[in-house]
Short mmCIF file of the C-alpha atoms (twelve columns), coordinates in Angstrom:
data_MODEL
# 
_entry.id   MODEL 
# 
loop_
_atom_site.group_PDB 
_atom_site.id 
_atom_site.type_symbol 
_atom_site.label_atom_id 
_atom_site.label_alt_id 
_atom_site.label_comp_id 
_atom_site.label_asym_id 
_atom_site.label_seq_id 
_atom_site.Cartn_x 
_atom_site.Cartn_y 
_atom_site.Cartn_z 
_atom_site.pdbx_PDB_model_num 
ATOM 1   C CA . UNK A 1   73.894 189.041 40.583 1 
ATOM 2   C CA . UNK A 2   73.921 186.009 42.961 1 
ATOM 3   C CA . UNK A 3   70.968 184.269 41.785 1 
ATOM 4   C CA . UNK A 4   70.024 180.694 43.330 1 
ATOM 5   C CA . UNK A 5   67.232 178.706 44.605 1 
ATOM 6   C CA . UNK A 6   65.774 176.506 47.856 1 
ATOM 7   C CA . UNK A 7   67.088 173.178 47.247 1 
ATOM 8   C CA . UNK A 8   64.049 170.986 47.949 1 
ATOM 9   C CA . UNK A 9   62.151 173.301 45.269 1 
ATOM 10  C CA . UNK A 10  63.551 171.194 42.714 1 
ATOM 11  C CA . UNK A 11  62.434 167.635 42.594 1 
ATOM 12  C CA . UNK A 12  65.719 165.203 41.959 1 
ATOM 13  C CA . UNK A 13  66.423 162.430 43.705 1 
ATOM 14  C CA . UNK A 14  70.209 162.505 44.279 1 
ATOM 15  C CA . UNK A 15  72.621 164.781 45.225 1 
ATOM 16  C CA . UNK A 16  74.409 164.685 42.268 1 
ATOM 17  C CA . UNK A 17  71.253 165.217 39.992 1 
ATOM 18  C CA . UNK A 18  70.067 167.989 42.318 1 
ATOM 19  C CA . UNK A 19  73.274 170.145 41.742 1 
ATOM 20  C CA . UNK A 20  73.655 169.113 38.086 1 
ATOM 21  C CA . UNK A 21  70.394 170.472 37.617 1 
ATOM 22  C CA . UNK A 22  70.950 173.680 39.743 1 
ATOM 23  C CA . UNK A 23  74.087 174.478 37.604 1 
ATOM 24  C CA . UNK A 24  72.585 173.624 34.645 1 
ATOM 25  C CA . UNK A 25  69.755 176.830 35.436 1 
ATOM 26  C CA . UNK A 26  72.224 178.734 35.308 1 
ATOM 27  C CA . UNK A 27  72.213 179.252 39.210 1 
ATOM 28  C CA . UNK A 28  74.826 179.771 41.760 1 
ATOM 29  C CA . UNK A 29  73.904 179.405 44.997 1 
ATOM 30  C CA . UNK A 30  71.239 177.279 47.295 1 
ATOM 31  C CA . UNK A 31  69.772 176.980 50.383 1 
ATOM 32  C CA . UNK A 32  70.187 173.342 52.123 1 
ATOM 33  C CA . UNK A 33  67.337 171.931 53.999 1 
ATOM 34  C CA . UNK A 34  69.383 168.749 54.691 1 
ATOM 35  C CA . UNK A 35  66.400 166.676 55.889 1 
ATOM 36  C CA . UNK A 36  64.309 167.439 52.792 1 
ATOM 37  C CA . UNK A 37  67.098 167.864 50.117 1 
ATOM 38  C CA . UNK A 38  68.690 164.505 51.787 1 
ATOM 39  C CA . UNK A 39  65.800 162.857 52.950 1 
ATOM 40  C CA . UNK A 40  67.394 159.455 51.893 1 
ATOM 41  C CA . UNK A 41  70.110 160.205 54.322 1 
ATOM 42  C CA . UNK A 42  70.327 159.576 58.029 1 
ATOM 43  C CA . UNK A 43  70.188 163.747 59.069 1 
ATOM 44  C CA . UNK A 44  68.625 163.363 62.625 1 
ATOM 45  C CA . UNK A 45  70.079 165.096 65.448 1 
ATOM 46  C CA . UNK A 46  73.494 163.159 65.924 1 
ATOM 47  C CA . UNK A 47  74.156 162.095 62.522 1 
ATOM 48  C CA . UNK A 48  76.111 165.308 60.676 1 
ATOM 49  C CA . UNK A 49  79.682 164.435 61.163 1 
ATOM 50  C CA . UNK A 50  82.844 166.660 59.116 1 
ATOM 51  C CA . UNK A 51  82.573 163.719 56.566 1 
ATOM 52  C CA . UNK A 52  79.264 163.896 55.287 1 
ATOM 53  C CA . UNK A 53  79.379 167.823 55.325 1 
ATOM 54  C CA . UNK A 54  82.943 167.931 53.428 1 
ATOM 55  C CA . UNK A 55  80.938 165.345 50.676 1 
ATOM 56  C CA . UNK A 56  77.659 167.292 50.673 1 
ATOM 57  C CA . UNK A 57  80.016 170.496 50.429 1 
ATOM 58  C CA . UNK A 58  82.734 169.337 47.594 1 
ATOM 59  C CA . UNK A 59  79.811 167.736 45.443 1 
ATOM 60  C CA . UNK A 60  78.301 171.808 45.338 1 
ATOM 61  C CA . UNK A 61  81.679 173.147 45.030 1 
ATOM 62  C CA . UNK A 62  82.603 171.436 41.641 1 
ATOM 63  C CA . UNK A 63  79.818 172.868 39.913 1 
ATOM 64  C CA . UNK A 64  80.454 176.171 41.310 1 
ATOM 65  C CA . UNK A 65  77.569 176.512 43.214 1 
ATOM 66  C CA . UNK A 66  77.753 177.603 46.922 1 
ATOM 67  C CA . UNK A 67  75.652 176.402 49.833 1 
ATOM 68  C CA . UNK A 68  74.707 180.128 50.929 1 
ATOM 69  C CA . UNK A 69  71.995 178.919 54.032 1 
ATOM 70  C CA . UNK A 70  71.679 175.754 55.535 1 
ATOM 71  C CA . UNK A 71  68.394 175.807 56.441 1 
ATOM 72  C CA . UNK A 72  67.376 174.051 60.378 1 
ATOM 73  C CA . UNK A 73  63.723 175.749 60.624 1 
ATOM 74  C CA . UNK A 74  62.715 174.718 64.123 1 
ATOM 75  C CA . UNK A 75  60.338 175.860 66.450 1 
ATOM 76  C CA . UNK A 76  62.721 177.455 68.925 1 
ATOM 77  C CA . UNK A 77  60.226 178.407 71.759 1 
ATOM 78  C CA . UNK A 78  58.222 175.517 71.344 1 
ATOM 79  C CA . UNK A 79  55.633 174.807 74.089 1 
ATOM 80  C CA . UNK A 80  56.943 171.272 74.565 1 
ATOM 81  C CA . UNK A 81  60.670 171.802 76.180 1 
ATOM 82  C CA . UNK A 82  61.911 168.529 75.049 1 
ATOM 83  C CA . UNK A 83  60.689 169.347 71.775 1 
ATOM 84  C CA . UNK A 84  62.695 172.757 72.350 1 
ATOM 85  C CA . UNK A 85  65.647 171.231 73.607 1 
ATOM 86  C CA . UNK A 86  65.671 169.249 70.362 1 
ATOM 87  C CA . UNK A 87  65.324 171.648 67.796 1 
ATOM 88  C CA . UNK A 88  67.872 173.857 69.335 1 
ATOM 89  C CA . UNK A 89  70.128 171.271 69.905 1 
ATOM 90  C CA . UNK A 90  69.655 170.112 66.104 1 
ATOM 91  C CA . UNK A 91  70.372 174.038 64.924 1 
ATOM 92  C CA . UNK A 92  73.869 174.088 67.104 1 
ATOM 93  C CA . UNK A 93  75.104 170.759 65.440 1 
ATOM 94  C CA . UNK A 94  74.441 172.886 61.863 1 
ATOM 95  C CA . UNK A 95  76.229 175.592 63.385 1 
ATOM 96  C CA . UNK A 96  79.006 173.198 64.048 1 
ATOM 97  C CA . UNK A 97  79.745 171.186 60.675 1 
ATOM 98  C CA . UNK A 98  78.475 174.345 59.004 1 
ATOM 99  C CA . UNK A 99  81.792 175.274 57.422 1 
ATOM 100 C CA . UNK A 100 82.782 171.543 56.853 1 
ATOM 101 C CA . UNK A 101 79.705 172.571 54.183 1 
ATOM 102 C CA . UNK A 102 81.365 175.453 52.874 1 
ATOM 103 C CA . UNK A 103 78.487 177.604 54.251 1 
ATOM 104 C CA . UNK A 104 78.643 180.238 56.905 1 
ATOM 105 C CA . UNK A 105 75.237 181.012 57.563 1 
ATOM 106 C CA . UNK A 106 72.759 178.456 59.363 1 
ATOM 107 C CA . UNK A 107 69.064 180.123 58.938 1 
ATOM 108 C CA . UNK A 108 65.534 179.190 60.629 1 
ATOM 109 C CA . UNK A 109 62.385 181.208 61.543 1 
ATOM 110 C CA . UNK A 110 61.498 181.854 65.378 1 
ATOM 111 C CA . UNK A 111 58.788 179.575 65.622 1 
ATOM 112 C CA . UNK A 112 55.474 179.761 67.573 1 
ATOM 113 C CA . UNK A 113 53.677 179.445 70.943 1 
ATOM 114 C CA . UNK A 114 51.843 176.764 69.532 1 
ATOM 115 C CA . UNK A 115 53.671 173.415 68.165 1 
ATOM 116 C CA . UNK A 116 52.039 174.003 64.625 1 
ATOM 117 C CA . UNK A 117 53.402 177.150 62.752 1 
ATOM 118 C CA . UNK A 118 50.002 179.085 62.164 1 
ATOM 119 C CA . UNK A 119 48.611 183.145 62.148 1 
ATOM 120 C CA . UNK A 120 48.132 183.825 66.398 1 
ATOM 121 C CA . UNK A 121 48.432 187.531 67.773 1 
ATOM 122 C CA . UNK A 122 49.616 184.990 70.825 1 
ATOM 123 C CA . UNK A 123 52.565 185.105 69.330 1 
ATOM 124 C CA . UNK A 124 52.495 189.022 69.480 1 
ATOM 125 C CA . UNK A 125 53.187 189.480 73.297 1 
ATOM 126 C CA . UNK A 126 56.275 190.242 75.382 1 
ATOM 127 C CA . UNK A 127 56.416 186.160 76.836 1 
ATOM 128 C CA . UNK A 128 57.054 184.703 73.270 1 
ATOM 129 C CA . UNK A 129 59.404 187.661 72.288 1 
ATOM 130 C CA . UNK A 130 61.431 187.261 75.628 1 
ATOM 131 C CA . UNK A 131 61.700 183.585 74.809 1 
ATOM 132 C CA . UNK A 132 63.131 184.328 71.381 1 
ATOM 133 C CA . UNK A 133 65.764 186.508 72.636 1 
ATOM 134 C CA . UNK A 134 66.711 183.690 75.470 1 
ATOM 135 C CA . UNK A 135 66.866 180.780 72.554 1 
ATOM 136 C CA . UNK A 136 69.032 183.228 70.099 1 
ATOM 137 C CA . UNK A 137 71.192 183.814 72.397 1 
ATOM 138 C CA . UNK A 138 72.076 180.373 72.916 1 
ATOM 139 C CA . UNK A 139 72.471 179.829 69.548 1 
ATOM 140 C CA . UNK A 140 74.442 182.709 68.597 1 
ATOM 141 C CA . UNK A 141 76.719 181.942 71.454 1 
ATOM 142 C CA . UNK A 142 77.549 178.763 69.674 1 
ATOM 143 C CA . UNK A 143 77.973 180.376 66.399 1 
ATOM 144 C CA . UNK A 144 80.317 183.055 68.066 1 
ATOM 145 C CA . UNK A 145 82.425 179.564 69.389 1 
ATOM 146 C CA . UNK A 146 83.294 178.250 64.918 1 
ATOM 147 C CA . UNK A 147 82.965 181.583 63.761 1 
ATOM 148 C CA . UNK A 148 79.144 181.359 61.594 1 
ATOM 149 C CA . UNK A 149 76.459 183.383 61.141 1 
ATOM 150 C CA . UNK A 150 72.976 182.675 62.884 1 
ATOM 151 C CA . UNK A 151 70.554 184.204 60.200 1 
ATOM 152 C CA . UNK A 152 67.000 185.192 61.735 1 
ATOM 153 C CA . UNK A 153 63.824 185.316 59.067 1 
ATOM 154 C CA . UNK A 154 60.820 187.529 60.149 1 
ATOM 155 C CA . UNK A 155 57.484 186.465 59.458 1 
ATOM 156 C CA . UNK A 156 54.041 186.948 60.704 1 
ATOM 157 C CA . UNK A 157 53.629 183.649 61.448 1 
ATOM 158 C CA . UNK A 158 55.799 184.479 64.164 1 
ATOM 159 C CA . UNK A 159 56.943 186.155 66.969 1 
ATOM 160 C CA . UNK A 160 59.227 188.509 65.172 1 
ATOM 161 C CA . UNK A 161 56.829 189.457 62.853 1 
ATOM 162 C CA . UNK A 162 57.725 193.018 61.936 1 
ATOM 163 C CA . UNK A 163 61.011 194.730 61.231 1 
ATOM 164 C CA . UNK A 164 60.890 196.645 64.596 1 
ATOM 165 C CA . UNK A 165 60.602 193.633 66.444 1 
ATOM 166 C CA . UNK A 166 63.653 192.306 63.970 1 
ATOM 167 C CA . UNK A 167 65.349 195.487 65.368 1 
ATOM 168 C CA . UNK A 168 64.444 194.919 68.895 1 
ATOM 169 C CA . UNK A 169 65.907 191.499 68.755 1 
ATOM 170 C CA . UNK A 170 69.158 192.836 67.006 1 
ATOM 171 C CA . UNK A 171 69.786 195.173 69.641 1 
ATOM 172 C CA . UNK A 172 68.566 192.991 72.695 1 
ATOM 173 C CA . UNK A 173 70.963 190.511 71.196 1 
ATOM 174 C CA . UNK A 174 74.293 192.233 69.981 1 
ATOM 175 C CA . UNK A 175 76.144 190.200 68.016 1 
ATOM 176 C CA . UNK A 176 78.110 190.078 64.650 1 
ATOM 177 C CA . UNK A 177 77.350 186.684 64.581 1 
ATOM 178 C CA . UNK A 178 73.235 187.394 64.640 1 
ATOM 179 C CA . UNK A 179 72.178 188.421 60.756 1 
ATOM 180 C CA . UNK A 180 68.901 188.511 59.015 1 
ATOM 181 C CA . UNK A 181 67.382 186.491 56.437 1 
ATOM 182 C CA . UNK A 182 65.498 189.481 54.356 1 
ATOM 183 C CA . UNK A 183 62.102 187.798 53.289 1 
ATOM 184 C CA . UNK A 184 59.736 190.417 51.561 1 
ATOM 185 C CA . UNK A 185 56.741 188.656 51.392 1 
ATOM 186 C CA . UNK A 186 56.950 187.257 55.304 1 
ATOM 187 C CA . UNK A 187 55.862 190.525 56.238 1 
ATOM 188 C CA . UNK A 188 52.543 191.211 54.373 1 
ATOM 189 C CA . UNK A 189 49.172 190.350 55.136 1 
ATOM 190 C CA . UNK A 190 45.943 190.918 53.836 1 
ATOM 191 C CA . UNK A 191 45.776 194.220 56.171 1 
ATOM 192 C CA . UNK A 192 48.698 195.512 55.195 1 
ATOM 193 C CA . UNK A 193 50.031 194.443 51.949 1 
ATOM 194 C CA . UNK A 194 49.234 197.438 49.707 1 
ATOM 195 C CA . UNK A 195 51.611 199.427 52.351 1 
ATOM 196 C CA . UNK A 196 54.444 197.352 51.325 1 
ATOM 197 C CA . UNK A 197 56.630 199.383 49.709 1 
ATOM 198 C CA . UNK A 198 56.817 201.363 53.221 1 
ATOM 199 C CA . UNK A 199 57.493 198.372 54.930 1 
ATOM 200 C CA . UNK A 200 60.335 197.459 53.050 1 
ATOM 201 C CA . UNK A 201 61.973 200.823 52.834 1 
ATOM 202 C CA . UNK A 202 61.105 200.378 56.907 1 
ATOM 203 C CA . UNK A 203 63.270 197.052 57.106 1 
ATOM 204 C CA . UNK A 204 66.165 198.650 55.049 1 
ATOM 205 C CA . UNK A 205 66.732 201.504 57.124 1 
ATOM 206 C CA . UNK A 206 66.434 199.719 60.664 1 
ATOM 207 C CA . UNK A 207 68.268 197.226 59.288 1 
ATOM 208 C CA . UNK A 208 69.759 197.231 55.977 1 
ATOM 209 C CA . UNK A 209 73.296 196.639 56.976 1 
ATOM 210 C CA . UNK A 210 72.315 193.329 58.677 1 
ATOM 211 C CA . UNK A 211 70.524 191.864 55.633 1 
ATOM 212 C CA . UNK A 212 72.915 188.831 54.556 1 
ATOM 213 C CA . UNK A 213 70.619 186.716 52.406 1 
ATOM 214 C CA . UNK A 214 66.976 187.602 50.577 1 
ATOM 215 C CA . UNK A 215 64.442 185.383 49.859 1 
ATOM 216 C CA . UNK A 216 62.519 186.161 46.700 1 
ATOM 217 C CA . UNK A 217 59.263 184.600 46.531 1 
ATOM 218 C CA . UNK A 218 55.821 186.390 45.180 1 
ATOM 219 C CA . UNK A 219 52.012 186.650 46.520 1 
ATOM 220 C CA . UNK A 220 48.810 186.307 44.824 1 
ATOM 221 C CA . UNK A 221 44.949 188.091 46.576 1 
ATOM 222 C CA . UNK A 222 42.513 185.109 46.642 1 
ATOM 223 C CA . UNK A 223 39.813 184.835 49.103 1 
ATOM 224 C CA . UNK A 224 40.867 188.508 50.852 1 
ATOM 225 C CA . UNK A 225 44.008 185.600 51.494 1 
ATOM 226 C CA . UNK A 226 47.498 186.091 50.473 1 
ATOM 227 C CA . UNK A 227 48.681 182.963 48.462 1 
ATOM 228 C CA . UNK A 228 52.208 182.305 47.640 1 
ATOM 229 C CA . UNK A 229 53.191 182.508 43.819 1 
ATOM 230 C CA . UNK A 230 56.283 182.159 41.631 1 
ATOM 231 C CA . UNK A 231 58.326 184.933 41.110 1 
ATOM 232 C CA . UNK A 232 57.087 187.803 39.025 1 
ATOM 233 C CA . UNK A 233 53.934 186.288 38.818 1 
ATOM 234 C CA . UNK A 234 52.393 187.829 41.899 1 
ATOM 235 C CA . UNK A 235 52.096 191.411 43.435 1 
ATOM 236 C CA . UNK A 236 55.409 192.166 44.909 1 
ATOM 237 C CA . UNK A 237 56.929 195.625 43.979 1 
ATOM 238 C CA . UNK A 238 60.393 193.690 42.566 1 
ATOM 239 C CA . UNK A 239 61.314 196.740 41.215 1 
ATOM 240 C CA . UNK A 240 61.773 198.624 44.748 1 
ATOM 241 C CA . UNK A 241 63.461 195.375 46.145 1 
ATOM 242 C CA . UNK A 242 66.009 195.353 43.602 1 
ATOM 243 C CA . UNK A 243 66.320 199.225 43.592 1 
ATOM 244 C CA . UNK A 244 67.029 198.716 47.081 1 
ATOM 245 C CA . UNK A 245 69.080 195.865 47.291 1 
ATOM 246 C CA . UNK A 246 71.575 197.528 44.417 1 
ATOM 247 C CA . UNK A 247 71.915 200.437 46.344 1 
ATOM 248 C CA . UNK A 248 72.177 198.924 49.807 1 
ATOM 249 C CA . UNK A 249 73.846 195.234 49.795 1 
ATOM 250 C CA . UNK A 250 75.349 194.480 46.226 1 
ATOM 251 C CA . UNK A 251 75.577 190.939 44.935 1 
ATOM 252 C CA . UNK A 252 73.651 189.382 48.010 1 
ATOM 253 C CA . UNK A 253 72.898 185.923 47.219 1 
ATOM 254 C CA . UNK A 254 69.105 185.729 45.994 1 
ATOM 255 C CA . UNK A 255 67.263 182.593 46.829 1 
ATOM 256 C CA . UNK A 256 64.409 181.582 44.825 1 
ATOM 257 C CA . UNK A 257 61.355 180.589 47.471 1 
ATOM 258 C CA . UNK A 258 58.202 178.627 46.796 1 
ATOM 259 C CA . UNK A 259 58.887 178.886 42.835 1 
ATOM 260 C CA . UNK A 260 59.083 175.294 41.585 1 
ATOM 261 C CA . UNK A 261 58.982 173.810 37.724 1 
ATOM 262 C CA . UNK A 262 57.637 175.390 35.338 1 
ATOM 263 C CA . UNK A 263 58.290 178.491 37.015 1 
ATOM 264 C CA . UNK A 264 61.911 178.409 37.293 1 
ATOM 265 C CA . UNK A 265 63.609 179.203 34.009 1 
ATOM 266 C CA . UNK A 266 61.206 181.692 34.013 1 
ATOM 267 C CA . UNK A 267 61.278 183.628 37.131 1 
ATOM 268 C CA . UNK A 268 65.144 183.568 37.460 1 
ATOM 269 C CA . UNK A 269 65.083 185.555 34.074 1 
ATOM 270 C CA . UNK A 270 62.052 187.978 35.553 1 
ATOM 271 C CA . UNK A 271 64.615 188.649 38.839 1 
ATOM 272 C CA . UNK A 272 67.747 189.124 36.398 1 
ATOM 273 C CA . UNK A 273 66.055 191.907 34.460 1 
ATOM 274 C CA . UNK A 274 64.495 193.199 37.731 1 
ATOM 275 C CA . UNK A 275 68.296 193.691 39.305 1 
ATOM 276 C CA . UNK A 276 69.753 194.863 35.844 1 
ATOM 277 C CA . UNK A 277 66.715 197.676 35.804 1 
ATOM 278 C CA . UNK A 278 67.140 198.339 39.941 1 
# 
């Protein structure tokens, strides 16, 4: 099992004392926000050069632990085109240096019509989802140029919000170099969540062989609201998604979401019984 963590979950203030805590869980892999991981470092757009990626990259690498996503969440249709232009503009220099890092797969969410990320059915209609497929292209084009994986996360926060609409942009897209970013919990609501063991045998079989990373986060019901929890303290069915992620995509890497201290310990020995029981 390829169990690791968001990096910014775990409060350190130094690179060094971020991955000598990460190995020291026990955990082999993390996702790289570099402007909240490295927020003491200039990581602006026009500041990642093959230097600071090869550091940020060999400091992981001696303590085994691989940089499986680089996360560059931006708005990519935002209403504000200069603010667009940025963002993408920001992702394609990650898709550049991205294997300076040692990491193949650069990963963001598809924004919303609004500049805030918030609930909007807006974000529902053929406009947004048209804009999407426009702004992944672009981006996927550039990944197709160093050889590196644009990975897509569905949420319904956002315009692809479902796992058809994940399959609609697949296929409006076709590339190798488009994957998804599996997150189980981005695709419940309060409507829906007690179907969710349909929805993610859904997501497997429209799109099960494009799954490259999962998130694994939990949910809690408060206030007919869905609030995030640590792992295996919430509601998810684990035991489906690890039935289904054994069967389906073997030794994925597993990134812990939204489960900071003193959850951590804890929930990465929940997940490893989880997989050993899937």
């Amino acid at each position: 099992m390829n169990l690791g963590i968001r990096g910014h979950d775990i409060e350190k203030n130094g690179l060094e004392e971020l991955v000598e805590e990460i190995e020291k869980k026990g955990l082999t892999s993390v996702q790289l926000a570099l402007s909240k991981s490295l927020n003491y470092v200039n990581t602006d757009l026009g500041s990642l050069s093959p230097g600071l990626a090869h550091y940020v990259g060999s400091t992981f690498q001696k303590h085994g632990i691989q940089i499986a996503v680089l996360g560059c969440y931006i708005n990519m249709i935002h209403p504000d085109k200069v603010e667009r232009r940025k963002g993408l503009e920001r992702f394609k220099e990650h898709i550049r240096y991205a294997r300076d890092f040692g990491c193949s797969i650069v990963g963001t969410e598809t924004g919303n019509v609004n500049a805030e990320i918030f609930y909007t059915t807006e974000n529902f209609k053929e406009e947004p989802f048209q804009e999407v497929v426009e702004s992944v292209r672009e981006l996927v084009e550039e990944a197709e140029k160093f050889g590196v994986i644009v990975g897509i996360e569905a949420g319904v926060n956002h315009p692809i919000y479902s796992s058809k609409v994940m399959k609609r942009l697949l296929d409006c897209v076709n590339s190798n170099n488009l994957q998804v970013i599996f997150d189980p919990v981005n695709l419940l609501t309060i409507d829906n969540y007690k179907e969710q063991d349909e929805i993610f045998e859904e997501a497997f079989n429209l799109f099960g062989d494009r799954m490259v990373i999962l998130h694994a986060k939990d949910f809690i019901v408060e206030n007919q609201m869905l609030k995030p929890a640590a792992v295996g303290k919430g509601l998810l069915n684990y035991d489906l998604v690890m039935k289904l992620i054994k069967e389906k995509k073997p030794f994925i890497n597993i990134l812990m979401e939204d489960t900071q201290e003193p959850f951590i310990d804890e929930s990465a020995v929940f997940l490893r019984e989880k997989y050993k029981q899937g």
